[in-house]
Coordinates of C-alpha atoms in Angstrom, one line a residue:
M114 CA 124.2 81.7 73.2
K115 CA 127.5 83.7 72.6
R116 CA 125.5 86.6 72.3
T117 CA 124.5 86.0 75.7
A118 CA 127.5 85.2 77.0
A119 CA 129.0 88.7 75.8
W120 CA 126.0 90.7 76.6
L121 CA 125.9 88.5 80.6
L122 CA 129.9 87.9 80.8
A123 CA 130.7 88.8 84.1
L124 CA 128.2 86.7 84.9
S125 CA 129.3 83.9 83.2
L126 CA 132.9 83.8 82.9
A127 CA 134.1 80.2 82.6
A128 CA 132.1 78.6 79.6
V129 CA 133.6 75.4 79.0
P130 CA 134.0 72.9 82.2
A131 CA 137.2 72.5 84.7
L132 CA 137.8 69.0 83.8
A133 CA 136.9 66.6 86.4
A134 CA 135.6 62.7 87.2
C135 CA 133.6 60.5 89.0
G136 CA 132.8 57.3 88.5
K137 CA 134.8 54.6 86.1
D138 CA 138.2 53.0 86.3
E139 CA 139.0 52.7 82.1
A140 CA 137.7 55.5 79.7
G141 CA 134.4 53.8 77.1
G142 CA 132.6 52.0 79.5
T143 CA 128.4 52.4 79.4
K144 CA 128.1 51.2 82.9
P145 CA 126.7 55.0 84.7
P146 CA 128.5 56.2 87.5
A147 CA 126.9 55.5 90.8
D148 CA 127.4 59.0 91.3
A149 CA 125.8 60.2 87.9
G150 CA 121.4 61.1 89.3
K151 CA 124.3 63.6 92.3
A152 CA 121.5 66.9 92.0
G153 CA 118.1 66.5 90.8
I154 CA 119.7 64.7 87.8
G155 CA 116.3 62.1 87.7
T156 CA 116.7 58.5 86.7
E157 CA 115.1 56.7 84.2
T158 CA 112.9 53.7 84.0
A159 CA 113.0 52.2 80.4
A160 CA 115.6 50.5 79.9
P161 CA 117.1 51.4 76.4
K162 CA 118.6 49.4 73.3
T163 CA 122.1 49.2 72.9
V164 CA 124.3 50.3 70.4
P165 CA 126.5 47.2 69.5
E166 CA 129.0 47.4 72.0
K167 CA 131.7 47.3 68.4
Y168 CA 130.4 47.6 64.4
D169 CA 131.4 44.8 62.2
P170 CA 132.6 46.1 59.9
P171 CA 133.3 49.3 61.2
I172 CA 131.8 52.9 59.7
E173 CA 132.5 55.6 58.7
L174 CA 130.7 59.5 59.5
T175 CA 132.2 62.2 58.6
T176 CA 132.2 65.9 60.6
V177 CA 133.6 69.3 61.1
N178 CA 134.7 70.9 64.2
Y179 CA 136.1 73.6 65.9
S180 CA 139.7 73.6 67.7
F181 CA 139.6 76.1 71.2
P182 CA 143.0 78.9 72.6
T183 CA 144.0 76.2 74.9
T184 CA 144.1 72.8 72.0
K185 CA 147.5 71.5 70.8
F186 CA 148.3 68.1 69.1
F187 CA 151.7 66.5 69.7
N188 CA 154.3 64.1 67.9
G189 CA 152.1 64.6 64.2
E190 CA 148.9 64.1 65.4
D191 CA 145.3 66.4 63.7
I192 CA 141.8 66.5 64.2
N193 CA 141.7 62.4 62.1
N194 CA 145.0 60.8 63.6
N195 CA 144.2 60.8 67.4
I196 CA 144.6 59.6 71.0
W197 CA 140.0 59.9 70.9
V198 CA 139.5 58.9 67.0
R199 CA 142.0 55.8 67.3
T200 CA 140.2 54.9 70.4
I201 CA 136.1 55.5 69.2
A202 CA 137.9 53.0 66.3
E203 CA 139.5 50.5 68.0
K204 CA 136.8 49.9 70.5
Y205 CA 133.8 50.2 68.6
G206 CA 134.4 49.9 65.3
I207 CA 133.8 53.9 64.7
K208 CA 135.8 56.3 62.2
V209 CA 135.1 59.3 62.4
K210 CA 136.6 61.7 59.5
T211 CA 136.5 65.6 60.1
Q212 CA 136.1 67.4 56.5
W213 CA 137.8 70.4 57.8
Y214 CA 138.7 72.5 61.8
V215 CA 139.0 75.4 62.2
P216 CA 139.3 77.8 65.2
S217 CA 136.4 78.2 67.2
T218 CA 135.8 82.2 66.5
E219 CA 135.6 81.3 62.1
Y220 CA 133.7 78.0 62.6
E221 CA 130.3 79.6 63.0
K222 CA 130.9 81.4 60.1
K223 CA 132.2 77.7 58.2
T224 CA 129.1 76.3 59.3
N225 CA 126.8 79.6 57.4
L226 CA 128.6 78.6 54.0
M227 CA 128.5 74.3 53.9
I228 CA 125.0 74.4 54.6
A229 CA 124.5 77.8 52.1
S230 CA 126.5 74.6 50.0
G231 CA 123.9 72.1 50.8
D232 CA 126.4 69.8 51.3
I233 CA 126.6 69.1 55.1
P234 CA 128.4 65.9 57.0
D235 CA 126.3 63.1 58.5
F236 CA 126.2 64.8 62.0
F237 CA 127.9 68.4 64.0
A238 CA 127.5 71.2 66.6
A239 CA 124.7 73.2 64.8
T240 CA 123.6 76.9 65.9
P241 CA 120.5 77.5 67.1
Q242 CA 119.7 80.0 63.9
Q243 CA 121.0 76.4 62.0
F244 CA 119.0 74.4 63.4
R245 CA 116.1 76.1 62.8
Q246 CA 117.4 76.5 59.1
L247 CA 118.8 73.1 58.5
Y248 CA 115.2 71.3 60.3
E249 CA 113.0 73.8 58.2
A250 CA 114.9 72.4 54.8
G251 CA 114.4 69.0 55.3
Q252 CA 117.2 67.9 56.4
L253 CA 117.8 66.1 59.8
E254 CA 117.3 63.1 60.5
E255 CA 114.5 63.1 63.0
M256 CA 115.5 61.7 66.4
T257 CA 112.7 60.4 68.7
K258 CA 112.2 56.9 68.2
L259 CA 116.9 57.2 68.3
Y260 CA 117.1 58.6 71.2
N261 CA 113.8 57.2 73.2
D262 CA 115.9 53.2 72.2
Y263 CA 119.4 53.9 71.8
A264 CA 120.3 56.5 74.3
P265 CA 122.3 55.5 76.7
E266 CA 121.1 56.8 80.3
S267 CA 125.2 58.3 81.2
V268 CA 123.3 61.4 78.3
K269 CA 119.8 60.7 79.4
K270 CA 121.2 62.1 82.7
V271 CA 123.1 64.6 81.9
M272 CA 119.6 65.4 79.5
A273 CA 117.7 65.3 83.1
G274 CA 119.6 67.3 84.9
A275 CA 120.9 70.2 82.3
G276 CA 116.9 71.2 82.4
E277 CA 113.5 69.6 80.9
T278 CA 113.3 72.7 78.1
V279 CA 116.8 71.4 77.6
L280 CA 115.4 69.1 75.0
K281 CA 112.1 70.6 75.0
S282 CA 113.9 72.5 72.4
A283 CA 115.3 70.3 70.9
T284 CA 111.7 68.9 69.6
I285 CA 110.4 70.9 66.9
D286 CA 105.9 70.1 65.7
G287 CA 106.4 67.3 68.6
K288 CA 109.5 65.9 66.7
L289 CA 113.2 65.4 69.1
M290 CA 115.6 66.7 65.7
A291 CA 118.1 67.2 67.5
I292 CA 121.0 66.3 70.7
P293 CA 121.2 69.7 72.4
W294 CA 124.9 70.3 73.0
T295 CA 124.5 70.5 77.3
G296 CA 126.2 73.1 78.8
V297 CA 127.1 74.1 82.8
A298 CA 124.2 77.8 82.8
K299 CA 123.8 76.4 86.7
E300 CA 126.7 77.0 87.7
G301 CA 126.5 80.9 86.4
P302 CA 124.6 83.0 88.8
A303 CA 126.5 86.6 89.9
I304 CA 129.0 86.0 92.7
L305 CA 130.0 89.7 94.9
W306 CA 133.4 89.9 95.1
I307 CA 135.0 92.5 97.1
R308 CA 138.4 92.6 98.1
K309 CA 138.8 91.8 101.2
D310 CA 141.9 94.4 102.6
W311 CA 139.5 97.3 101.8
K312 CA 136.7 95.3 104.0
E313 CA 138.9 94.4 106.7
K314 CA 140.3 98.3 107.3
L315 CA 136.9 100.1 106.6
Q316 CA 134.9 96.9 109.3
L317 CA 132.4 97.1 106.6
P318 CA 129.9 94.2 107.6
D319 CA 128.6 92.0 104.7
P320 CA 125.8 93.0 102.1
K321 CA 122.3 91.9 102.3
T322 CA 121.0 94.2 99.8
I323 CA 121.2 96.6 97.7
D324 CA 121.4 99.9 99.8
D325 CA 124.1 97.6 101.8
L326 CA 126.0 97.1 98.8
F327 CA 125.9 101.2 97.7
A328 CA 127.3 101.7 101.3
I329 CA 130.3 99.3 100.6
A330 CA 131.0 101.0 97.2
D331 CA 130.5 104.7 99.3
A332 CA 133.1 103.8 101.4
F333 CA 135.8 102.6 98.6
V334 CA 135.0 106.0 97.2
K335 CA 135.2 109.0 100.5
K336 CA 137.4 106.8 103.2
D337 CA 140.6 105.7 101.0
P338 CA 140.8 102.4 101.1
D339 CA 144.0 102.1 99.9
G340 CA 145.7 104.9 102.2
N341 CA 147.7 107.0 99.8
G342 CA 146.1 110.0 101.0
K343 CA 144.5 110.9 97.2
D344 CA 140.3 110.8 96.4
D345 CA 141.5 106.9 93.5
T346 CA 139.4 105.0 94.5
F347 CA 135.9 103.4 93.0
G348 CA 134.0 101.5 94.8
L349 CA 132.7 98.5 91.9
A350 CA 133.7 97.8 88.4
M351 CA 131.1 98.7 85.5
D352 CA 132.1 98.1 81.7
K353 CA 131.0 100.3 79.2
D354 CA 127.7 97.7 77.5
L355 CA 126.2 97.2 81.6
G356 CA 127.1 93.9 81.3
M357 CA 128.5 94.0 85.0
A358 CA 125.2 94.8 86.5
G359 CA 123.7 92.6 85.1
G360 CA 124.1 90.9 89.7
I361 CA 122.4 94.2 90.2
M362 CA 119.3 94.5 87.9
Q363 CA 118.8 91.2 89.3
G364 CA 118.8 92.3 92.2
Y365 CA 115.7 93.7 91.3
G366 CA 113.5 91.4 89.6
A367 CA 115.0 92.6 86.8
Y368 CA 116.7 90.3 83.2
L369 CA 118.2 90.3 80.4
D370 CA 118.9 88.2 77.7
A371 CA 121.1 89.7 74.8
T372 CA 120.2 86.8 71.2
T373 CA 116.3 85.8 72.5
G374 CA 115.3 88.5 75.1
F375 CA 114.6 86.9 79.0
W376 CA 111.1 86.1 79.3
I377 CA 109.1 85.7 81.9
K378 CA 105.4 85.7 83.1
D379 CA 103.1 88.1 83.6
A380 CA 100.2 88.5 85.5
S381 CA 98.0 87.3 82.6
G382 CA 99.9 84.1 82.4
R383 CA 101.5 85.7 78.6
L384 CA 105.3 86.3 78.4
A385 CA 106.9 89.6 78.5
A386 CA 110.6 90.8 78.0
G387 CA 112.5 91.2 80.2
D388 CA 114.1 94.2 79.7
I389 CA 111.2 96.5 79.9
Q390 CA 110.0 95.4 82.7
P391 CA 109.2 98.9 86.1
E392 CA 112.1 96.7 88.0
M393 CA 114.4 97.0 85.0
K394 CA 113.3 101.3 85.6
K395 CA 114.7 100.8 89.3
A396 CA 117.2 99.1 88.7
L397 CA 118.7 101.8 86.9
A398 CA 117.6 104.6 89.0
K399 CA 119.8 102.9 91.4
L400 CA 122.4 102.5 89.5
S401 CA 122.6 106.6 88.0
E402 CA 122.4 106.9 91.8
M403 CA 125.7 105.4 92.0
Y404 CA 127.3 107.1 89.1
K405 CA 126.5 110.1 90.6
A406 CA 128.2 109.2 93.9
G407 CA 131.0 108.8 91.5
H408 CA 131.1 104.6 92.7
F409 CA 132.2 104.3 89.5
D410 CA 134.8 104.9 87.3
P411 CA 133.7 107.2 84.7
E412 CA 135.5 106.0 81.8
F413 CA 133.5 103.4 82.6
I414 CA 131.9 104.7 79.0
V415 CA 134.5 103.4 77.1
K416 CA 136.0 100.6 78.5
D417 CA 135.4 96.7 77.3
P418 CA 135.6 94.5 81.1
N419 CA 139.6 93.3 79.7
K420 CA 140.0 97.4 80.2
V421 CA 138.1 97.1 83.2
Y422 CA 140.1 94.0 84.6
E423 CA 143.4 97.2 84.1
T424 CA 141.8 99.1 86.4
I425 CA 141.0 96.2 89.0
G426 CA 144.8 95.8 88.4
G427 CA 145.5 99.0 89.4
N428 CA 144.2 98.8 92.8
K429 CA 141.1 101.3 91.5
I430 CA 138.4 98.9 91.9
G431 CA 137.3 97.2 95.4
M432 CA 133.8 95.1 93.6
M433 CA 133.4 93.6 91.1
I434 CA 130.2 91.5 90.0
G435 CA 131.2 88.3 88.4
G436 CA 131.4 84.9 88.6
R437 CA 131.9 81.4 90.0
G438 CA 135.8 81.4 88.3
S439 CA 135.9 85.4 88.8
A440 CA 138.6 84.1 91.3
N441 CA 141.4 82.3 89.9
S442 CA 140.4 84.0 86.9
P443 CA 140.4 86.9 86.0
L444 CA 141.0 88.5 90.1
V445 CA 145.1 86.4 90.9
T446 CA 146.4 88.1 87.7
L447 CA 144.8 91.3 88.2
T448 CA 145.8 91.3 92.9
P449 CA 148.3 88.0 93.1
N450 CA 148.2 89.6 96.5
Q451 CA 145.4 90.5 97.6
E452 CA 142.5 88.4 98.3
W453 CA 138.5 88.9 97.5
Q454 CA 136.1 87.3 99.1
A455 CA 132.7 85.9 97.4
Y456 CA 129.0 87.1 98.3
E457 CA 125.4 85.7 97.7
M458 CA 123.9 88.9 94.9
P459 CA 121.7 91.6 97.9
T460 CA 118.4 92.3 96.5
V461 CA 116.9 95.3 96.9
D462 CA 114.9 93.7 99.3
G463 CA 117.1 91.3 101.5
K464 CA 115.0 88.2 101.0
P465 CA 117.4 85.0 99.1
F466 CA 118.8 86.0 95.2
K467 CA 116.8 84.4 93.0
A468 CA 119.3 84.1 89.3
Q469 CA 118.6 84.2 86.2
L470 CA 118.8 80.9 84.2
P471 CA 119.8 80.9 80.4
L472 CA 118.4 78.2 78.1
N473 CA 120.9 75.8 79.6
I474 CA 122.7 75.0 76.0
F475 CA 126.4 75.5 75.4
S476 CA 125.7 77.7 71.9
Y477 CA 125.4 74.1 70.2
Y478 CA 123.4 71.1 68.8
W479 CA 124.2 68.2 68.0
V480 CA 122.3 67.7 64.2
V481 CA 122.6 64.5 61.7
K482 CA 121.8 65.0 58.3
K483 CA 119.0 63.2 56.9
G484 CA 119.4 59.4 55.3
T485 CA 122.7 59.3 57.6
K486 CA 123.2 55.5 58.8
H487 CA 123.7 54.3 61.9
P488 CA 122.7 57.7 63.0
E489 CA 122.1 56.5 66.7
A490 CA 126.4 55.8 66.9
I491 CA 125.9 59.5 67.5
F492 CA 125.0 58.0 71.4
K493 CA 128.3 55.7 71.9
M494 CA 130.1 58.7 71.0
M495 CA 128.3 60.6 73.7
D496 CA 128.9 58.0 76.3
F497 CA 132.9 57.2 75.2
W498 CA 132.6 61.0 76.3
L499 CA 131.0 61.3 80.0
Q500 CA 133.1 58.1 81.2
T501 CA 136.6 59.6 79.5
Y502 CA 135.8 62.7 80.5
Y503 CA 133.9 63.0 83.3
Y504 CA 133.9 59.4 85.3
N505 CA 136.8 58.2 84.5
K506 CA 138.8 57.9 87.8
S507 CA 142.4 56.6 86.3
E508 CA 145.1 58.4 86.4
D509 CA 146.6 56.6 82.7
V510 CA 143.6 57.8 81.2
Y511 CA 143.3 60.9 82.5
Y512 CA 146.4 61.7 81.0
K513 CA 145.9 59.9 77.8
F514 CA 142.9 61.6 76.9
I515 CA 142.3 65.0 79.0
V516 CA 145.6 66.6 79.6
P517 CA 149.3 65.3 79.3
S518 CA 150.8 66.0 82.1
K519 CA 150.6 67.9 85.4
E520 CA 153.0 70.5 84.0
D521 CA 151.3 71.0 80.4
Q522 CA 147.7 71.6 80.3
S523 CA 146.8 71.3 76.9
A524 CA 143.3 70.2 76.1
I525 CA 143.3 67.0 74.9
W526 CA 139.7 66.4 75.3
T527 CA 138.7 68.8 72.7
Y528 CA 139.6 66.5 70.2
S529 CA 136.6 64.5 71.2
P530 CA 134.2 64.2 68.0
V531 CA 131.4 64.8 70.7
K532 CA 131.1 66.7 73.7
I533 CA 128.0 67.6 76.0
Y534 CA 128.7 68.8 79.5
L535 CA 126.8 68.7 83.0
P536 CA 125.3 70.8 84.6
D537 CA 126.5 71.0 87.3
N538 CA 130.6 69.8 87.3
N539 CA 132.0 72.7 89.0
I540 CA 129.9 72.5 92.0
E541 CA 130.6 69.1 92.3
N542 CA 134.5 69.9 92.9
Y543 CA 133.6 72.0 95.7
R544 CA 131.1 68.9 96.7
Q545 CA 133.5 66.6 97.2
A546 CA 136.4 68.5 98.7
T547 CA 134.6 69.6 101.0
A548 CA 133.5 65.8 102.0
V549 CA 137.9 65.3 102.1
L550 CA 137.5 68.2 104.5
D551 CA 134.7 67.7 106.6
G552 CA 136.7 64.3 106.7
K553 CA 133.2 62.5 104.6
I554 CA 135.5 60.7 101.9
K555 CA 139.6 60.1 101.7
P556 CA 141.1 62.2 99.4
E557 CA 142.3 59.1 97.2
E558 CA 139.3 58.6 96.3
L559 CA 139.1 61.5 94.3
A560 CA 138.8 61.7 91.0
P561 CA 141.6 63.1 89.3
E562 CA 140.5 66.8 88.5
R563 CA 139.3 67.2 91.6
K564 CA 141.9 65.4 92.9
K565 CA 144.2 68.7 92.2
V566 CA 141.4 71.3 93.7
Y567 CA 141.7 69.5 97.1
D568 CA 145.3 69.8 96.9
R569 CA 144.7 72.8 95.8
I570 CA 143.3 73.9 98.5
M571 CA 145.3 72.5 101.0
L572 CA 148.5 74.1 99.7
Y573 CA 146.6 77.4 100.6
K574 CA 145.7 76.5 103.9
G575 CA 149.3 75.7 104.5
G576 CA 151.1 78.8 103.1
Q577 CA 151.1 79.1 99.2
K578 CA 148.9 82.2 99.6
N579 CA 148.7 82.6 96.4
L580 CA 146.2 79.7 96.0
W581 CA 144.1 82.1 97.6
G582 CA 141.8 81.9 94.2
E583 CA 141.0 78.1 94.2
F584 CA 139.8 78.1 98.2
A585 CA 137.7 81.6 97.3
Q586 CA 136.1 79.6 94.4
N587 CA 135.9 75.7 96.2
G588 CA 136.6 76.5 99.5
P589 CA 133.8 77.0 102.6
G590 CA 132.2 80.7 102.6
G591 CA 134.0 79.8 98.5
S592 CA 131.8 81.3 95.5
A593 CA 130.9 77.5 94.5
G594 CA 129.2 76.9 97.5
I595 CA 127.3 79.8 97.0
I596 CA 126.1 78.6 94.1
D597 CA 126.1 74.9 95.5
R598 CA 122.9 76.9 97.9
I599 CA 121.5 78.7 94.7
I600 CA 121.0 75.1 92.8
K601 CA 120.1 72.9 95.9
E602 CA 116.9 75.8 96.6
D603 CA 116.0 76.2 93.6
R604 CA 116.6 79.7 93.3
F605 CA 116.4 80.2 89.2
V606 CA 114.4 81.9 87.2
P607 CA 114.6 80.9 83.7
N608 CA 113.7 82.4 80.9
Q609 CA 110.2 80.5 79.3
F610 CA 111.5 81.3 75.7
Y611 CA 113.6 78.5 74.5
T612 CA 113.6 77.6 71.6
T613 CA 115.3 78.9 68.6
P614 CA 114.9 82.7 67.7
T615 CA 112.4 83.7 65.8
A616 CA 112.5 85.4 62.2
T617 CA 111.8 89.1 63.6
M618 CA 114.3 88.3 66.6
A619 CA 116.3 87.5 63.7
E620 CA 116.3 90.2 61.3
R621 CA 115.5 92.4 64.9
N622 CA 117.5 91.7 68.4
E623 CA 120.8 93.3 67.3
Q624 CA 118.6 96.6 66.9
L625 CA 117.1 96.3 69.7
K626 CA 120.2 95.4 71.6
K627 CA 121.7 99.1 70.1
L628 CA 118.4 100.6 71.4
R629 CA 118.9 99.3 74.7
I630 CA 122.9 99.7 75.1
E631 CA 122.5 103.2 74.2
T632 CA 119.2 104.7 76.4
F633 CA 120.5 101.8 79.4
V634 CA 124.0 104.0 79.7
K635 CA 122.8 107.4 79.3
I636 CA 119.9 107.3 82.1
V637 CA 123.4 105.8 84.5
T638 CA 125.2 108.5 83.2
G639 CA 122.9 111.8 83.7
N640 CA 123.2 112.1 80.2
L641 CA 118.9 111.4 79.7
P642 CA 116.5 111.6 82.4
L643 CA 115.6 108.0 84.4
D644 CA 111.9 108.7 82.5
A645 CA 114.0 107.9 79.1
F646 CA 113.1 104.4 80.4
D647 CA 109.2 104.7 79.1
K648 CA 110.1 106.7 75.7
F649 CA 112.7 103.5 75.4
V650 CA 109.6 100.7 76.0
A651 CA 107.4 102.1 73.6
D652 CA 109.9 102.5 71.1
W653 CA 111.6 98.8 71.3
K654 CA 107.3 98.2 71.0
K655 CA 106.8 99.7 67.8
Q656 CA 111.1 98.9 66.0
G657 CA 110.0 95.1 66.6
G658 CA 109.4 94.8 69.8
D659 CA 105.4 94.4 69.8
M660 CA 105.6 91.5 66.6
I661 CA 108.6 89.5 68.8
T662 CA 106.6 89.5 71.3
K663 CA 103.1 88.2 69.6
E664 CA 105.9 85.5 67.9
V665 CA 107.2 84.2 71.4
N666 CA 103.5 83.9 72.8
D667 CA 102.3 82.4 69.9
W668 CA 104.9 79.6 70.0
Y669 CA 104.4 80.1 73.9
A670 CA 100.3 79.3 73.3
A671 CA 101.9 75.6 71.3
Q672 CA 103.3 74.4 73.9
T673 CA 100.2 74.3 76.6
K674 CA 98.4 73.3 74.4

């Protein structure tokens, strides 16, 4: 999933959801919030067995953890002594001992070494590959009955809302062997961002088709939108790996995923890789046409996204394909005095955009070591996390467990030993801010984080123009509203392969990814003819693609029996 995010960086710039809440007045309750079933999350009919309100005598569970970039400890606290672990121990009799704690960039390597040593803690977050390895080694506790019997309603609703493939992805040989760390992929559709001042100056229409996008890019290149009398502007941001082209590819019905591939059903009902389909060739043809027309910075072939951002900050680029959060980061920072407007991604035929939907997990699965006493306790901690992080309405709780103050936004919430994410939490910020703007609810009814979003929108409307990013995301006509429509209309193309990487994927994916990027970039820049795509398809098949396709379809056949 991390490699997927790297490939689609411009499409999902916010991997961690903004903190928010919508339910309960005090931390740690087990009552599901009244609105937890919104956005098609679904309901459960069977009443779960309850985990003891408090273990007496207390139990101890070991784990390992990592810090986020915004993690900060205060007053001599550490990962084993903080408000989260103390409260869990005092309220529930669960003492969590973290055996080691490293920066997020070191976590996968450290857990690989730990797994190789054969000494794993009672529970921890494992990557998909590590999850498969631990299962095959017989080191994991089966969670099927535990989940059915002990998972509270709050957890089951989050799992259902994340999508049916999420729990299925943690099920091997008919047994639930982990609890997914649910993600926010539904909030990740590509968004087209356009500089308002350039578009208004040139009196350009809103884009509906890829040809409309082409025409806007052409105008930004040829009609001197910055008014300096020089031929020095570009139409669309592009990076060296074509990650910023993902939205255009999807506009042609072409889909990519860098970890397991993006697998769709072909005419015969079998699964086929999205990056070798004819639609991809058509997308590359259009991208090549744009390059030849000067729509991209010719130096894009050596620029990663951060370098591309520098060019945007230099006021030389008029459009960027990004994600829901692109206005607040990076665009406000890059052009603080120039607003950008969000648009739904145009398509080749003008029909409503359909966004690709990768497996909706946040990189990891929560695994429990086989033989762990009280494995059901993980559900108590998950419920505590949800009630405190999302469903709390108390400012007192918010500034104890989430961030230390309005001025200091250090991520106290990252201390939690277990986390799962609501699938459309950030879109709910927009929904509730809109409800206040429409007079349906009062501002004081909003939970602390959602109130902050609304307050920033009102400050913008009152003249504080440096907050334009909040309005562009969560105000009327913003990016969240676009994604809200996609969610409500279920305009997603899901990846049909939703399990851990196959053996050949693990062995050949990096090689195939390199082949794809090199070929696609050369086609776009004209260093290879468009028909080189056909040779790429043949080479992809020979270099492992055919074997991967067989493995994927063998797995798929087993799921559909």
